[in-house]
Phi, psi and omega in degrees: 000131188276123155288141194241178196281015199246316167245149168280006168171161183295061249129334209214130193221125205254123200247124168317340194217149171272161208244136185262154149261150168333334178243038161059051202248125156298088182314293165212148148254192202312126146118348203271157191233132225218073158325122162346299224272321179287336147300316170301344214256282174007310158292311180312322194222022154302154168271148203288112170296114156310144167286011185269147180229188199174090187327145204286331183271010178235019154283127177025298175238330196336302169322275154025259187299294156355274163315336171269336148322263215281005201240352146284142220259146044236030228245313159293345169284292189315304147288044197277320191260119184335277201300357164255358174288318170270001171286305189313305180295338161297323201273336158301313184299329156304349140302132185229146201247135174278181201298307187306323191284325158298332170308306190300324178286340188288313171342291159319294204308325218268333172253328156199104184298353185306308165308316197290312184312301188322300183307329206277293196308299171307325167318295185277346182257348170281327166281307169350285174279002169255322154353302148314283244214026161222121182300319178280151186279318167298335180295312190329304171320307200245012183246312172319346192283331200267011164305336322142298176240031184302324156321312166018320191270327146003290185294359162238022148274128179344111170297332168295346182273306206284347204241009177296159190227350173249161184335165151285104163301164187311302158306352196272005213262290171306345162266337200273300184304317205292342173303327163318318175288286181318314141359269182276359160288330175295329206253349153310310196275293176347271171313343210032056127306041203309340188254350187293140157339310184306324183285323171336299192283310188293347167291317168252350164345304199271347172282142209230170188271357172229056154076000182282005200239148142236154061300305181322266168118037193262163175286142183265127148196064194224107164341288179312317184285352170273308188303322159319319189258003169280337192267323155316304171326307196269293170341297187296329191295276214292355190239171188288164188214131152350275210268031176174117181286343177193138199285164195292144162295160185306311173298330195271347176272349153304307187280357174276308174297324167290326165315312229259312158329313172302286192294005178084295175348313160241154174267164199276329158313308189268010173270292168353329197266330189298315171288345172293323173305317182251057117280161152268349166275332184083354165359144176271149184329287167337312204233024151281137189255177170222176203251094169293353161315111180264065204288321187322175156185136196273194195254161217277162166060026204268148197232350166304114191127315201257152184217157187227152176290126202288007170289325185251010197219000000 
């Protein structure tokens, strides 16, 4: 494990902020240098999370929104053809979510619709390309589940930081990051799991394959977490944002995600695959070529990215 400035040492992960629970109950706070193994004893002695699950697409609006969500562009393309809107909805619905994970989309919706739209959408395009780009038909099933909370870490960010529409200051940039770290300590506390593939994604979503990503600052090479963070990524660019009145076009956030390719950040299977969705023919992933050309140019007043010193405001 590469150290990073989030840990003191492999074993032990230091947290900047403090991590909330749904009922605003402090796990721990800022500042706690955290051995793994004290998250299990922490799970040892949570209170026990119902056992009741509830398929993702029979929460509330979810279906819905979902369908109205993929029937918009650049979204009707990716999804133009019936049978992958119904292979995707199938595999979603064979899934099933405990209270907590649903809780967290009731959250959204009712506070920031941005995540909660965001949230959907990484979900469904996540099953979407592991499909593609996993072979076993059970994996699909049980690696597809962690789309829905890749996000997760959120819930101990501010809403004035996620709904902000000018720069970040450095520290709001640094509170904004740290949902990774929280991420997987909530769903480590939730799930009561330290090891699930969810906590996992939600921990790594920010990591690039040649160490350039973070908390960590690790070579990304766990599929499933690329396809995620390859799918975060292509969300945020094509849909509204807080920090940017209008979104990137469909070409230039394609050619943005192959820049990231280019530079090592990401593999190459999975651009392919995102990109063979946006044909019209559907090529299988293996035999896309993609356009290194770069034409796009992104929209104007966009604030991602940019941070002002706390100092200057």
């Amino acid at each position: 494990m590469a150290v990073h400035k989030a840990y003191e040492d492999e074993n032990h992960m230091r947290l900047s902020y403090p991590v909330y629970t749904f009922d605003n109950r402090m796990l721990f706070p800022a500042g706690t240098l955290i051995p793994f193994g004290s998250i299990e004893e922490l799970i040892s002695r949570s209170e026990p999370v119902s056992t009741e699950r509830c398929s993702l697409l029979s929460h509330g609006s979810v279906r819905e929104d979902l369908v109205s969500y993929v029937c918009r562009p650049p979204y009707n393309t990716v999804f133009s053809e019936e049978r992958l809107i119904s292979d995707v909805f199938n595999l979603m619905e064979n899934i099933t979510h405990t209270g907590p994970v649903l809780r967290y989309l009731d959250f959204f919706k009712e506070n920031d619709f941005y995540t909660y739209r965001h949230v959907l959408m990484v979900s469904a395009m996540s099953t979407l390309l592991a499909r593609d780009l996993l072979p076993e038909h059970r994996d699909i099933l049980s690696e597809a589940v962690t789309g829905p909370t890749h996000d997760f870490g959120k819930l101990s960010v501010p809403l004035s930081i996620l709904k902000k529409t000018t720069p970040l200051t450095t520290s709001e940039r640094d509170m904004l990051r740290h949902h990774t770290l929280a991420g997987y300590v909530l769903i480590s506390y939730y799930l009561g799991d330290i090891d699930s593939l969810q906590a996992r994604v939600a921990m790594s979503h920010h990591e690039r394959k040649n160490g350039s990503g973070y908390p960590e600052g690790i070579l990304l090479s766990d599929r499933m977490v690329e396809i995620v963070a390859t799918v975060d990524i292509y969300d945020a660019l094509v849909s509204p944002r807080p920090y940017r009145p209008i979104s990137y076009s469909n070409r230039t956030a394609i050619e943005e995600i192959t820049a990231m390719a280019e530079r090592g950040e990401m593999g190459w299977d999975t651009i392919k695959a995102l990109v063979s969705h946006n044909r019209k023919d559907k090529p299988h992933y293996s035999e896309c070529g993609v356009s290194l050309e770069k034409r796009g140019v992104p929209p104007p007043n966009n604030t991602y990215g940019i941070t002002v010193d706390n100092d200057n405001i």
